[in-house]
mmCIF file of C-alpha atoms in Angstrom:
data_model
loop_
_atom_site.group_PDB
_atom_site.id
_atom_site.type_symbol
_atom_site.label_atom_id
_atom_site.label_comp_id
_atom_site.label_asym_id
_atom_site.label_seq_id
_atom_site.Cartn_x
_atom_site.Cartn_y
_atom_site.Cartn_z
ATOM 1 C CA MET A 1 -190.455 7.870 119.993
ATOM 2 C CA SER A 2 -191.398 9.430 116.639
ATOM 3 C CA SER A 3 -190.865 6.152 114.272
ATOM 4 C CA ASP A 4 -189.409 2.846 114.096
ATOM 5 C CA ARG A 5 -188.705 3.670 110.156
ATOM 6 C CA PRO A 6 -184.746 2.906 109.612
ATOM 7 C CA ASP A 7 -184.990 5.734 106.996
ATOM 8 C CA ILE A 8 -185.818 8.416 109.430
ATOM 9 C CA LEU A 9 -182.574 9.547 110.857
ATOM 10 C CA PRO A 10 -181.189 12.963 111.755
ATOM 11 C CA GLN A 11 -179.728 14.903 108.820
ATOM 12 C CA GLY A 12 -176.294 13.623 107.747
ATOM 13 C CA GLY A 13 -176.320 10.854 110.344
ATOM 14 C CA ALA A 14 -177.059 8.043 107.874
ATOM 15 C CA ASP A 15 -173.339 7.307 106.759
ATOM 16 C CA ASP A 16 -172.312 7.489 110.435
ATOM 17 C CA ALA A 17 -174.990 4.868 111.397
ATOM 18 C CA LEU A 18 -174.007 2.913 108.325
ATOM 19 C CA ALA A 19 -170.215 2.871 108.831
ATOM 20 C CA ALA A 20 -170.975 1.844 112.575
ATOM 21 C CA GLU A 21 -173.189 -1.047 111.511
ATOM 22 C CA TYR A 22 -170.511 -1.971 109.127
ATOM 23 C CA ALA A 23 -167.754 -1.899 111.886
ATOM 24 C CA LEU A 24 -169.931 -4.141 114.063
ATOM 25 C CA GLY A 25 -170.430 -6.533 111.246
ATOM 26 C CA LEU A 26 -174.434 -5.849 111.406
ATOM 27 C CA LEU A 27 -174.891 -5.259 107.696
ATOM 28 C CA SER A 28 -176.157 -7.763 105.392
ATOM 29 C CA GLU A 29 -173.698 -9.246 102.715
ATOM 30 C CA ALA A 30 -175.075 -6.929 100.074
ATOM 31 C CA GLU A 31 -175.120 -4.204 102.345
ATOM 32 C CA ALA A 32 -171.779 -4.444 103.312
ATOM 33 C CA ARG A 33 -170.702 -5.061 99.667
ATOM 34 C CA ASP A 34 -172.268 -1.805 98.636
ATOM 35 C CA PHE A 35 -170.436 -0.176 101.613
ATOM 36 C CA GLU A 36 -166.951 -1.516 100.620
ATOM 37 C CA GLU A 37 -167.608 -0.342 97.281
ATOM 38 C CA ARG A 38 -168.169 2.955 98.196
ATOM 39 C CA LEU A 39 -165.257 3.050 100.642
ATOM 40 C CA VAL A 40 -162.992 2.601 97.495
ATOM 41 C CA HIS A 41 -164.072 5.886 96.271
ATOM 42 C CA GLU A 42 -164.938 8.018 99.288
ATOM 43 C CA PRO A 43 -162.247 9.113 101.290
ATOM 44 C CA ALA A 44 -164.827 10.890 103.824
ATOM 45 C CA LEU A 45 -166.708 7.769 104.294
ATOM 46 C CA ARG A 46 -163.261 5.959 105.011
ATOM 47 C CA ALA A 47 -162.430 8.499 107.535
ATOM 48 C CA ILE A 48 -166.006 8.077 109.262
ATOM 49 C CA TYR A 49 -165.394 4.130 109.066
ATOM 50 C CA ALA A 50 -161.738 4.386 110.420
ATOM 51 C CA ARG A 51 -162.876 6.519 113.565
ATOM 52 C CA TRP A 52 -165.595 3.835 114.448
ATOM 53 C CA ALA A 53 -162.973 1.052 114.224
ATOM 54 C CA GLU A 54 -160.711 3.355 116.837
ATOM 55 C CA HIS A 55 -163.876 3.896 118.935
ATOM 56 C CA PHE A 56 -164.987 0.228 119.058
ATOM 57 C CA ALA A 57 -161.280 -1.141 119.512
ATOM 58 C CA ALA A 58 -161.491 0.500 122.812
ATOM 59 C CA MET A 59 -163.609 -2.030 123.929
ATOM 60 C CA THR A 60 -160.749 -4.382 124.129
ATOM 61 C CA ASP A 61 -158.895 -2.004 126.338
ATOM 62 C CA PRO A 62 -159.921 -3.877 129.602
ATOM 63 C CA ILE A 63 -159.042 -7.176 128.361
ATOM 64 C CA ALA A 64 -155.907 -8.385 130.011
ATOM 65 C CA PRO A 65 -153.041 -9.772 127.951
ATOM 66 C CA VAL A 66 -152.319 -13.566 127.846
ATOM 67 C CA GLU A 67 -148.939 -14.765 126.845
ATOM 68 C CA PRO A 68 -149.682 -17.650 124.206
ATOM 69 C CA PRO A 69 -147.791 -20.769 124.505
ATOM 70 C CA ALA A 70 -144.218 -20.925 122.886
ATOM 71 C CA ARG A 71 -145.001 -23.954 120.571
ATOM 72 C CA LEU A 72 -147.718 -21.546 118.924
ATOM 73 C CA ARG A 73 -144.738 -18.878 118.059
ATOM 74 C CA ALA A 74 -142.840 -21.636 116.479
ATOM 75 C CA ARG A 75 -145.863 -22.855 114.623
ATOM 76 C CA VAL A 76 -146.506 -19.273 113.229
ATOM 77 C CA MET A 77 -143.072 -18.514 112.363
ATOM 78 C CA ARG A 78 -142.776 -21.832 110.253
ATOM 79 C CA GLN A 79 -145.650 -20.441 108.386
ATOM 80 C CA VAL A 80 -143.744 -17.277 107.141
ATOM 81 C CA ALA A 81 -140.988 -19.067 105.908
ATOM 82 C CA PRO A 82 -139.498 -17.255 102.877
ATOM 83 C CA ARG A 83 -141.657 -18.174 99.565
ATOM 84 C CA HIS A 84 -140.717 -17.772 96.058
ATOM 85 C CA GLY A 85 -142.609 -15.745 93.449
ATOM 86 C CA GLY A 86 -143.591 -12.177 93.360
ATOM 87 C CA ALA A 87 -145.436 -12.040 96.572
ATOM 88 C CA GLY A 88 -142.970 -9.917 98.503
ATOM 89 C CA LEU A 89 -142.743 -7.366 95.395
ATOM 90 C CA ARG A 90 -146.425 -7.130 95.204
ATOM 91 C CA ARG A 91 -146.636 -6.439 99.046
ATOM 92 C CA LEU A 92 -144.012 -3.752 98.722
ATOM 93 C CA LEU A 93 -145.784 -2.081 95.929
ATOM 94 C CA GLY A 94 -148.984 -2.116 97.890
ATOM 95 C CA TRP A 95 -147.152 -0.802 100.707
ATOM 96 C CA LEU A 96 -145.505 1.942 98.566
ATOM 97 C CA ALA A 97 -148.977 2.966 97.271
ATOM 98 C CA GLY A 98 -150.169 3.396 100.823
ATOM 99 C CA ALA A 99 -146.905 4.874 102.000
ATOM 100 C CA ALA A 100 -147.061 7.645 99.544
ATOM 101 C CA ALA A 101 -150.572 8.375 100.319
ATOM 102 C CA GLY A 102 -149.295 8.443 103.886
ATOM 103 C CA ALA A 103 -146.265 10.434 103.103
ATOM 104 C CA VAL A 104 -144.321 8.027 105.393
ATOM 105 C CA LEU A 105 -141.608 7.937 102.701
ATOM 106 C CA GLY A 106 -142.020 11.693 102.291
ATOM 107 C CA ALA A 107 -138.244 12.580 102.572
ATOM 108 C CA ALA A 108 -136.657 10.402 100.299
ATOM 109 C CA VAL A 109 -136.462 9.262 96.453
ATOM 110 C CA LEU A 110 -134.531 6.587 95.350
ATOM 111 C CA LEU A 111 -133.821 6.804 91.598
ATOM 112 C CA LEU A 112 -132.200 3.845 90.016
ATOM 113 C CA VAL A 113 -130.695 5.333 86.712
ATOM 114 C CA GLY A 114 -129.515 3.597 83.437
ATOM 115 C CA PRO A 115 -125.941 1.476 83.354
ATOM 116 C CA VAL A 116 -122.796 3.409 82.950
ATOM 117 C CA GLY A 117 -120.471 1.845 80.678
ATOM 118 C CA ASP A 118 -121.093 -1.975 80.158
ATOM 119 C CA LEU A 119 -124.511 -3.053 78.665
ATOM 120 C CA PRO A 120 -126.927 -4.833 79.332
ATOM 121 C CA GLY A 121 -127.734 -3.297 82.591
ATOM 122 C CA LEU A 122 -130.559 -2.939 85.074
ATOM 123 C CA ARG A 123 -132.264 -0.062 86.262
ATOM 124 C CA ALA A 124 -135.455 1.061 87.886
ATOM 125 C CA ASP A 125 -136.801 4.540 89.167
ATOM 126 C CA ILE A 126 -139.095 5.329 91.944
ATOM 127 C CA ALA A 127 -139.965 8.552 93.415
ATOM 128 C CA ALA A 128 -141.660 9.551 96.470
ATOM 129 C CA PRO A 129 -143.165 12.904 96.826
ATOM 130 C CA ASP A 130 -140.593 14.893 98.403
ATOM 131 C CA GLY A 131 -137.063 15.059 96.872
ATOM 132 C CA ALA A 132 -135.118 15.576 99.949
ATOM 133 C CA LEU A 133 -132.861 12.583 99.322
ATOM 134 C CA VAL A 134 -132.274 11.471 95.634
ATOM 135 C CA ILE A 135 -129.852 8.590 95.148
ATOM 136 C CA GLY A 136 -129.153 7.078 91.808
ATOM 137 C CA ALA A 137 -127.908 3.587 91.083
ATOM 138 C CA SER A 138 -127.183 1.202 88.262
ATOM 139 C CA TYR A 139 -126.008 -2.228 87.981
ATOM 140 C CA ALA A 140 -124.121 -4.131 85.515
ATOM 141 C CA PRO A 141 -124.833 -7.926 85.771
ATOM 142 C CA ALA A 142 -121.921 -8.770 83.365
ATOM 143 C CA SER A 143 -119.449 -7.200 85.734
ATOM 144 C CA GLY A 144 -121.296 -7.658 88.932
ATOM 145 C CA ARG A 145 -120.493 -3.748 89.504
ATOM 146 C CA LEU A 146 -123.229 -1.787 91.159
ATOM 147 C CA THR A 147 -122.866 2.304 90.939
ATOM 148 C CA VAL A 148 -124.830 4.482 93.813
ATOM 149 C CA THR A 149 -124.937 8.085 93.266
ATOM 150 C CA ARG A 150 -126.274 10.256 95.749
ATOM 151 C CA GLN A 151 -127.885 13.248 93.773
ATOM 152 C CA SER A 152 -129.090 15.318 96.743
ATOM 153 C CA GLY A 153 -129.728 14.929 100.475
ATOM 154 C CA GLN A 154 -127.774 13.119 103.102
ATOM 155 C CA ALA A 155 -127.949 10.850 106.039
ATOM 156 C CA ALA A 156 -129.276 12.611 109.340
ATOM 157 C CA PRO A 157 -126.542 14.094 111.786
ATOM 158 C CA GLY A 158 -124.881 11.232 113.549
ATOM 159 C CA ARG A 159 -126.702 8.629 111.376
ATOM 160 C CA ALA A 160 -125.730 6.577 108.250
ATOM 161 C CA LEU A 161 -127.329 5.371 105.061
ATOM 162 C CA GLU A 162 -127.343 1.694 104.438
ATOM 163 C CA LEU A 163 -128.156 -0.021 101.171
ATOM 164 C CA TRP A 164 -130.093 -3.338 101.251
ATOM 165 C CA MET A 165 -131.277 -5.933 98.684
ATOM 166 C CA ILE A 166 -134.498 -7.668 99.128
ATOM 167 C CA ALA A 167 -135.200 -10.730 96.602
ATOM 168 C CA GLY A 168 -138.636 -12.397 96.949
ATOM 169 C CA ASP A 169 -139.692 -12.982 100.401
ATOM 170 C CA ALA A 170 -135.933 -13.354 101.786
ATOM 171 C CA ALA A 171 -134.762 -11.078 104.278
ATOM 172 C CA PRO A 172 -133.068 -7.653 103.352
ATOM 173 C CA VAL A 173 -129.466 -8.498 102.781
ATOM 174 C CA SER A 174 -126.982 -5.555 103.202
ATOM 175 C CA LEU A 175 -125.131 -4.134 100.339
ATOM 176 C CA GLY A 176 -123.151 -1.944 102.446
ATOM 177 C CA VAL A 177 -123.173 1.661 104.082
ATOM 178 C CA LEU A 178 -123.083 4.752 101.886
ATOM 179 C CA PRO A 179 -120.206 7.014 101.971
ATOM 180 C CA ASP A 180 -120.246 10.724 102.576
ATOM 181 C CA ALA A 181 -118.935 10.953 99.042
ATOM 182 C CA ASP A 182 -121.514 11.254 96.311
ATOM 183 C CA SER A 183 -120.748 8.112 94.687
ATOM 184 C CA LEU A 184 -119.956 4.834 95.408
ATOM 185 C CA ARG A 185 -118.970 1.720 93.175
ATOM 186 C CA LEU A 186 -118.952 -1.751 94.626
ATOM 187 C CA ASP A 187 -118.574 -5.133 93.473
ATOM 188 C CA VAL A 188 -121.374 -7.060 94.546
ATOM 189 C CA PRO A 189 -120.436 -10.336 96.094
ATOM 190 C CA ALA A 190 -120.796 -13.484 93.684
ATOM 191 C CA ALA A 191 -123.341 -15.171 95.811
ATOM 192 C CA LEU A 192 -125.900 -12.198 95.680
ATOM 193 C CA ARG A 193 -125.454 -11.520 91.718
ATOM 194 C CA GLU A 194 -128.091 -14.205 90.894
ATOM 195 C CA ALA A 195 -130.707 -12.435 93.251
ATOM 196 C CA LEU A 196 -129.854 -8.879 92.140
ATOM 197 C CA ALA A 197 -132.259 -9.356 89.149
ATOM 198 C CA PRO A 198 -135.461 -7.442 87.667
ATOM 199 C CA GLY A 199 -138.087 -7.624 90.425
ATOM 200 C CA ALA A 200 -135.582 -7.601 93.265
ATOM 201 C CA VAL A 201 -135.852 -4.348 95.252
ATOM 202 C CA LEU A 202 -132.936 -2.056 96.589
ATOM 203 C CA ALA A 203 -133.681 -0.171 99.808
ATOM 204 C CA VAL A 204 -132.054 2.666 101.793
ATOM 205 C CA SER A 205 -132.267 2.626 105.849
ATOM 206 C CA ASP A 206 -131.362 5.080 108.413
ATOM 207 C CA GLU A 207 -128.886 3.418 110.548
ATOM 208 C CA PRO A 208 -126.320 4.167 113.282
ATOM 209 C CA PRO A 209 -122.752 5.071 112.034
ATOM 210 C CA GLY A 210 -121.169 2.093 110.584
ATOM 211 C CA GLY A 211 -124.337 0.625 109.634
ATOM 212 C CA SER A 212 -127.004 -1.942 111.334
ATOM 213 C CA PRO A 213 -125.513 -3.840 114.296
ATOM 214 C CA THR A 214 -128.249 -6.466 113.750
ATOM 215 C CA GLY A 215 -127.467 -7.488 110.135
ATOM 216 C CA GLN A 216 -130.957 -6.315 109.303
ATOM 217 C CA PRO A 217 -132.306 -2.857 108.990
ATOM 218 C CA THR A 218 -133.086 -1.225 112.255
ATOM 219 C CA GLY A 219 -134.213 2.245 111.315
ATOM 220 C CA ALA A 220 -136.617 3.793 108.993
ATOM 221 C CA VAL A 221 -136.766 2.432 105.560
ATOM 222 C CA LEU A 222 -136.133 5.827 103.737
ATOM 223 C CA ALA A 223 -136.401 4.683 100.291
ATOM 224 C CA THR A 224 -136.924 1.642 97.869
ATOM 225 C CA GLY A 225 -136.463 1.145 94.291
ATOM 226 C CA VAL A 226 -137.826 -2.096 92.096
ATOM 227 C CA ILE A 227 -135.121 -3.030 89.592
ATOM 228 C CA THR A 228 -136.073 -3.565 85.968
ATOM 229 C CA GLU A 229 -134.047 -4.040 82.958
ATOM 230 C CA SER A 230 -132.845 -0.763 81.343
ATOM 231 C CA MET B 1 -146.573 -1.119 125.526
ATOM 232 C CA THR B 2 -144.715 -0.544 122.437
ATOM 233 C CA ASP B 3 -145.155 2.696 121.036
ATOM 234 C CA ARG B 4 -146.922 3.652 117.700
ATOM 235 C CA ALA B 5 -143.866 4.596 115.752
ATOM 236 C CA THR B 6 -142.058 1.211 116.430
ATOM 237 C CA ILE B 7 -145.259 -0.756 115.402
ATOM 238 C CA GLU B 8 -145.464 1.105 112.142
ATOM 239 C CA ALA B 9 -142.053 0.522 111.441
ATOM 240 C CA TRP B 10 -142.336 -3.064 111.801
ATOM 241 C CA LEU B 11 -145.390 -3.209 109.785
ATOM 242 C CA ALA B 12 -143.468 -1.508 106.922
ATOM 243 C CA ARG B 13 -140.851 -3.752 107.203
ATOM 244 C CA ILE B 14 -143.260 -6.850 107.207
ATOM 245 C CA ALA B 15 -144.638 -5.125 104.024
ATOM 246 C CA ILE B 16 -141.323 -5.946 102.317
ATOM 247 C CA GLY B 17 -140.987 -9.552 103.823
ATOM 248 C CA ASP B 18 -138.765 -8.875 106.816
ATOM 249 C CA ARG B 19 -139.137 -11.945 109.026
ATOM 250 C CA GLN B 20 -137.243 -10.338 111.831
ATOM 251 C CA ALA B 21 -139.686 -7.335 112.157
ATOM 252 C CA PHE B 22 -142.389 -9.835 112.078
ATOM 253 C CA VAL B 23 -141.028 -11.706 115.000
ATOM 254 C CA ALA B 24 -140.626 -8.547 116.930
ATOM 255 C CA LEU B 25 -144.180 -7.571 116.148
ATOM 256 C CA TYR B 26 -145.264 -11.046 117.272
ATOM 257 C CA ASP B 27 -143.553 -10.897 120.588
ATOM 258 C CA ALA B 28 -144.784 -7.283 121.328
ATOM 259 C CA THR B 29 -148.308 -7.780 120.413
ATOM 260 C CA SER B 30 -149.344 -11.538 120.355
ATOM 261 C CA ALA B 31 -150.276 -11.481 124.231
ATOM 262 C CA LYS B 32 -152.812 -8.748 123.448
ATOM 263 C CA LEU B 33 -154.237 -10.290 120.428
ATOM 264 C CA PHE B 34 -154.238 -13.641 122.211
ATOM 265 C CA GLY B 35 -156.341 -12.023 125.240
ATOM 266 C CA VAL B 36 -158.756 -10.521 122.706
ATOM 267 C CA LEU B 37 -159.277 -13.897 121.089
ATOM 268 C CA LEU B 38 -159.758 -15.859 124.404
ATOM 269 C CA ARG B 39 -162.367 -13.459 125.298
ATOM 270 C CA ILE B 40 -164.261 -13.305 122.216
ATOM 271 C CA LEU B 41 -163.798 -17.512 121.407
ATOM 272 C CA ASN B 42 -163.893 -18.480 125.105
ATOM 273 C CA ASP B 43 -162.158 -21.481 124.049
ATOM 274 C CA ARG B 44 -158.343 -22.022 124.300
ATOM 275 C CA ASP B 45 -158.051 -24.515 121.434
ATOM 276 C CA THR B 46 -159.850 -22.353 119.058
ATOM 277 C CA ALA B 47 -158.093 -19.219 120.237
ATOM 278 C CA GLU B 48 -154.642 -20.746 119.604
ATOM 279 C CA ASP B 49 -155.859 -21.756 116.010
ATOM 280 C CA ALA B 50 -157.171 -18.267 115.338
ATOM 281 C CA LEU B 51 -154.081 -16.316 116.719
ATOM 282 C CA GLN B 52 -152.216 -18.494 114.078
ATOM 283 C CA ASP B 53 -154.555 -17.356 111.421
ATOM 284 C CA VAL B 54 -154.482 -13.903 112.727
ATOM 285 C CA TYR B 55 -150.738 -13.319 112.409
ATOM 286 C CA LEU B 56 -150.909 -15.006 109.070
ATOM 287 C CA LYS B 57 -153.340 -12.425 107.807
ATOM 288 C CA ILE B 58 -150.618 -9.643 109.263
ATOM 289 C CA TRP B 59 -147.708 -11.207 107.632
ATOM 290 C CA HIS B 60 -149.659 -11.384 104.002
ATOM 291 C CA ASN B 61 -151.638 -7.932 104.246
ATOM 292 C CA ALA B 62 -149.034 -5.735 106.264
ATOM 293 C CA HIS B 63 -149.017 -3.601 103.084
ATOM 294 C CA ARG B 64 -152.707 -2.720 103.334
ATOM 295 C CA TYR B 65 -152.081 -0.981 106.968
ATOM 296 C CA ARG B 66 -152.189 2.711 106.285
ATOM 297 C CA VAL B 67 -150.046 5.079 108.153
ATOM 298 C CA ASN B 68 -152.611 7.502 109.300
ATOM 299 C CA GLY B 69 -152.451 8.728 112.729
ATOM 300 C CA PHE B 70 -154.900 5.899 114.011
ATOM 301 C CA SER B 71 -153.388 3.545 116.352
ATOM 302 C CA PRO B 72 -151.640 0.437 114.378
ATOM 303 C CA MET B 73 -152.641 -1.286 117.721
ATOM 304 C CA THR B 74 -156.354 -0.652 116.467
ATOM 305 C CA TRP B 75 -155.597 -2.298 113.153
ATOM 306 C CA LEU B 76 -154.014 -5.273 114.556
ATOM 307 C CA ILE B 77 -156.989 -5.723 117.093
ATOM 308 C CA THR B 78 -159.700 -5.103 114.525
ATOM 309 C CA VAL B 79 -158.051 -7.808 112.498
ATOM 310 C CA ALA B 80 -158.161 -10.243 115.335
ATOM 311 C CA ARG B 81 -161.642 -9.316 116.508
ATOM 312 C CA ASN B 82 -163.163 -9.647 112.848
ATOM 313 C CA HIS B 83 -161.507 -13.056 112.367
ATOM 314 C CA ALA B 84 -162.999 -14.287 115.732
ATOM 315 C CA ILE B 85 -166.219 -13.053 114.976
ATOM 316 C CA ASP B 86 -166.212 -14.799 111.684
ATOM 317 C CA ARG B 87 -165.314 -17.995 113.437
ATOM 318 C CA LEU B 88 -168.060 -17.449 115.832
ATOM 319 C CA ARG B 89 -170.666 -17.060 113.568
ATOM 320 C CA ARG B 90 -169.573 -19.936 111.574
ATOM 321 C CA GLN B 91 -169.877 -22.126 114.665
ATOM 322 C CA ARG B 92 -173.158 -20.849 115.815
ATOM 323 C CA GLY B 93 -174.550 -20.890 111.912
ATOM 324 C CA SER B 94 -175.656 -17.358 112.431
ATOM 325 C CA GLY B 95 -176.645 -15.437 109.368
ATOM 326 C CA GLY B 96 -177.495 -12.023 108.182
ATOM 327 C CA GLY B 97 -174.655 -10.217 109.174
ATOM 328 C CA ALA B 98 -171.441 -9.640 107.188
ATOM 329 C CA VAL B 99 -168.009 -9.355 108.998
ATOM 330 C CA PRO B 100 -166.043 -6.399 107.566
ATOM 331 C CA ASP B 101 -163.139 -7.231 105.420
ATOM 332 C CA ALA B 102 -160.706 -7.308 108.376
ATOM 333 C CA VAL B 103 -157.279 -6.231 106.901
ATOM 334 C CA ASP B 104 -158.789 -3.020 105.325
ATOM 335 C CA ALA B 105 -160.189 -2.302 108.640
ATOM 336 C CA VAL B 106 -158.435 1.191 109.081
ATOM 337 C CA ALA B 107 -158.117 3.314 106.046
ATOM 338 C CA ASP B 108 -156.355 6.095 104.789
ATOM 339 C CA PRO B 109 -157.380 9.673 105.611
ATOM 340 C CA ALA B 110 -154.585 11.855 106.812
ATOM 341 C CA PRO B 111 -154.799 12.473 110.568
ATOM 342 C CA GLY B 112 -156.164 15.808 111.887
ATOM 343 C CA PRO B 113 -155.582 16.974 115.332
ATOM 344 C CA GLU B 114 -159.265 15.575 116.152
ATOM 345 C CA ALA B 115 -158.274 12.047 114.946
ATOM 346 C CA ARG B 116 -155.056 12.436 117.410
ATOM 347 C CA ALA B 117 -157.164 13.650 120.328
ATOM 348 C CA ILE B 118 -159.716 10.610 119.651
ATOM 349 C CA ALA B 119 -156.987 8.097 120.215
ATOM 350 C CA ALA B 120 -156.203 9.347 123.590
ATOM 351 C CA GLY B 121 -158.218 8.196 126.357
ATOM 352 C CA GLU B 122 -160.545 6.292 124.071
ATOM 353 C CA ALA B 123 -161.724 3.440 126.488
ATOM 354 C CA ALA B 124 -162.699 5.936 129.357
ATOM 355 C CA ARG B 125 -164.446 8.215 126.924
ATOM 356 C CA LEU B 126 -166.308 5.101 125.236
ATOM 357 C CA ALA B 127 -167.226 3.999 128.604
ATOM 358 C CA ALA B 128 -168.780 7.083 129.589
ATOM 359 C CA CYS B 129 -170.650 7.374 126.477
ATOM 360 C CA PHE B 130 -172.012 3.967 126.672
ATOM 361 C CA ASP B 131 -173.431 5.258 130.099
ATOM 362 C CA GLU B 132 -175.385 7.827 128.488
ATOM 363 C CA LEU B 133 -177.233 5.134 126.149
ATOM 364 C CA ASP B 134 -180.328 3.197 126.940
ATOM 365 C CA GLN B 135 -178.639 0.196 128.712
ATOM 366 C CA THR B 136 -180.163 -2.099 126.374
ATOM 367 C CA HIS B 137 -178.655 -0.485 123.565
ATOM 368 C CA ALA B 138 -175.074 -0.172 124.947
ATOM 369 C CA ASP B 139 -175.427 -3.881 125.820
ATOM 370 C CA ALA B 140 -176.574 -4.513 122.414
ATOM 371 C CA VAL B 141 -173.316 -2.622 120.820
ATOM 372 C CA ARG B 142 -170.950 -4.599 123.045
ATOM 373 C CA ARG B 143 -172.671 -7.891 122.235
ATOM 374 C CA ALA B 144 -172.332 -7.198 118.611
ATOM 375 C CA TYR B 145 -168.600 -6.298 119.054
ATOM 376 C CA LEU B 146 -167.453 -8.808 121.309
ATOM 377 C CA GLU B 147 -169.865 -11.647 120.603
ATOM 378 C CA GLY B 148 -170.541 -11.259 116.914
ATOM 379 C CA GLU B 149 -174.465 -10.958 117.472
ATOM 380 C CA THR B 150 -176.358 -10.247 114.390
ATOM 381 C CA TYR B 151 -179.328 -7.949 114.264
ATOM 382 C CA ALA B 152 -181.358 -11.375 114.148
ATOM 383 C CA GLU B 153 -180.043 -12.574 117.227
ATOM 384 C CA LEU B 154 -180.202 -9.461 119.032
ATOM 385 C CA ALA B 155 -183.810 -8.919 118.202
ATOM 386 C CA GLU B 156 -184.475 -12.400 119.658
ATOM 387 C CA ARG B 157 -182.496 -11.567 122.743
ATOM 388 C CA PHE B 158 -184.490 -8.290 123.422
ATOM 389 C CA ASP B 159 -187.524 -9.758 122.324
ATOM 390 C CA VAL B 160 -188.492 -7.132 119.747
ATOM 391 C CA PRO B 161 -189.047 -7.080 115.829
ATOM 392 C CA LEU B 162 -185.879 -7.061 113.927
ATOM 393 C CA ASN B 163 -186.425 -3.673 112.007
ATOM 394 C CA THR B 164 -187.564 -2.290 115.438
ATOM 395 C CA MET B 165 -184.131 -3.640 116.620
ATOM 396 C CA ARG B 166 -182.189 -1.865 113.738
ATOM 397 C CA THR B 167 -183.975 1.411 114.032
ATOM 398 C CA ARG B 168 -183.272 1.684 117.633
ATOM 399 C CA LEU B 169 -179.672 0.405 117.586
ATOM 400 C CA ARG B 170 -178.806 3.077 114.727
ATOM 401 C CA ARG B 171 -180.359 5.933 116.712
ATOM 402 C CA SER B 172 -178.469 4.766 119.601
ATOM 403 C CA LEU B 173 -175.278 4.512 117.568
ATOM 404 C CA LEU B 174 -175.977 8.173 116.345
ATOM 405 C CA LYS B 175 -176.071 9.116 120.111
ATOM 406 C CA LEU B 176 -172.751 7.396 120.714
ATOM 407 C CA LYS B 177 -171.195 9.075 117.889
ATOM 408 C CA GLU B 178 -172.388 12.470 119.301
ATOM 409 C CA CYS B 179 -171.236 11.893 122.451
ATOM 410 C CA LEU B 180 -167.720 10.859 121.492
ATOM 411 C CA THR B 181 -167.282 13.810 119.326
ATOM 412 C CA ARG B 182 -168.673 16.416 121.884
#
């Protein structure tokens, strides 16, 4: 053994060791804070850390699953009852930021354009990096008229595009399946009009022909847009 | 076992507040996470409480999961493990170790072929590489991960000064990395 000094490590190994110690929970509070600060700015360090997380998680592979009691499931589900406020939107925006980095939305853009005709209207625009699918939409609260215009792209062969509204933390509500035609005007049901407001989200998912059989999105969420005032 | 793409799709929908996706995720993954929590916490009541906390964390932080080629199960397991370790240490009153901010456990680099290769056969490879380590150090890594032992606790267990414990373990971690990427 050459030395017991912690600063003497093979060249380039310091961050590997540090990331492993962080993942194991061996760093002091101050060291962990410094490391987390670096994680924010250093993609290479994040990659090292993610790899260790993956390696170490393998230690749980031999652990057999144990079915938790049913009453626990009920307790958990009660705790995630829909809440009001912007939490859902914040989560969505956070997820979109991550999705953009991960290119998961890659294939689609939902662009909500300004109102056609009757003012005042609602709009928003959100773009994913790849414009393979571009759908424009606008909404006039006064008339309850939603106009959706597909500017490019289409459903995958044998699949359909379904439009959803998500208000707050409530489950998505279907607004209908998009037709093959380039544009669609639909009258939003009176019960949904109040929820279709700034901050609510429109999303398009990939579904079987005729739309989701379950009343909730079953396929990938291809595109989302946050509604704002135009 | 539910496949990666399905779990990632659920997490994406949970991120926009979809409770049905959350129910599906719970039904597919709660037995694994409960097994892990029982193993670490070694007490059924505590593990049940912990499971509830862990799924609430997942509900509130699904947007922080990054689709990156690393297994979404790793993210879920890491959230559960870190939460359990945090509880254990508070019970024991052990200081001197910071539990990672669980929900950012697996960050966002784009997957290369190397990352994908790592995900396959991980447990067998890790075990083989542990075999190449000084057994005391392999034991220390396992104890840190699965028991939440800190450097101070490991040093006491193996009856060496804390700095010596740290230096040796860091060397072993680098050996482990060298073996895992060989």
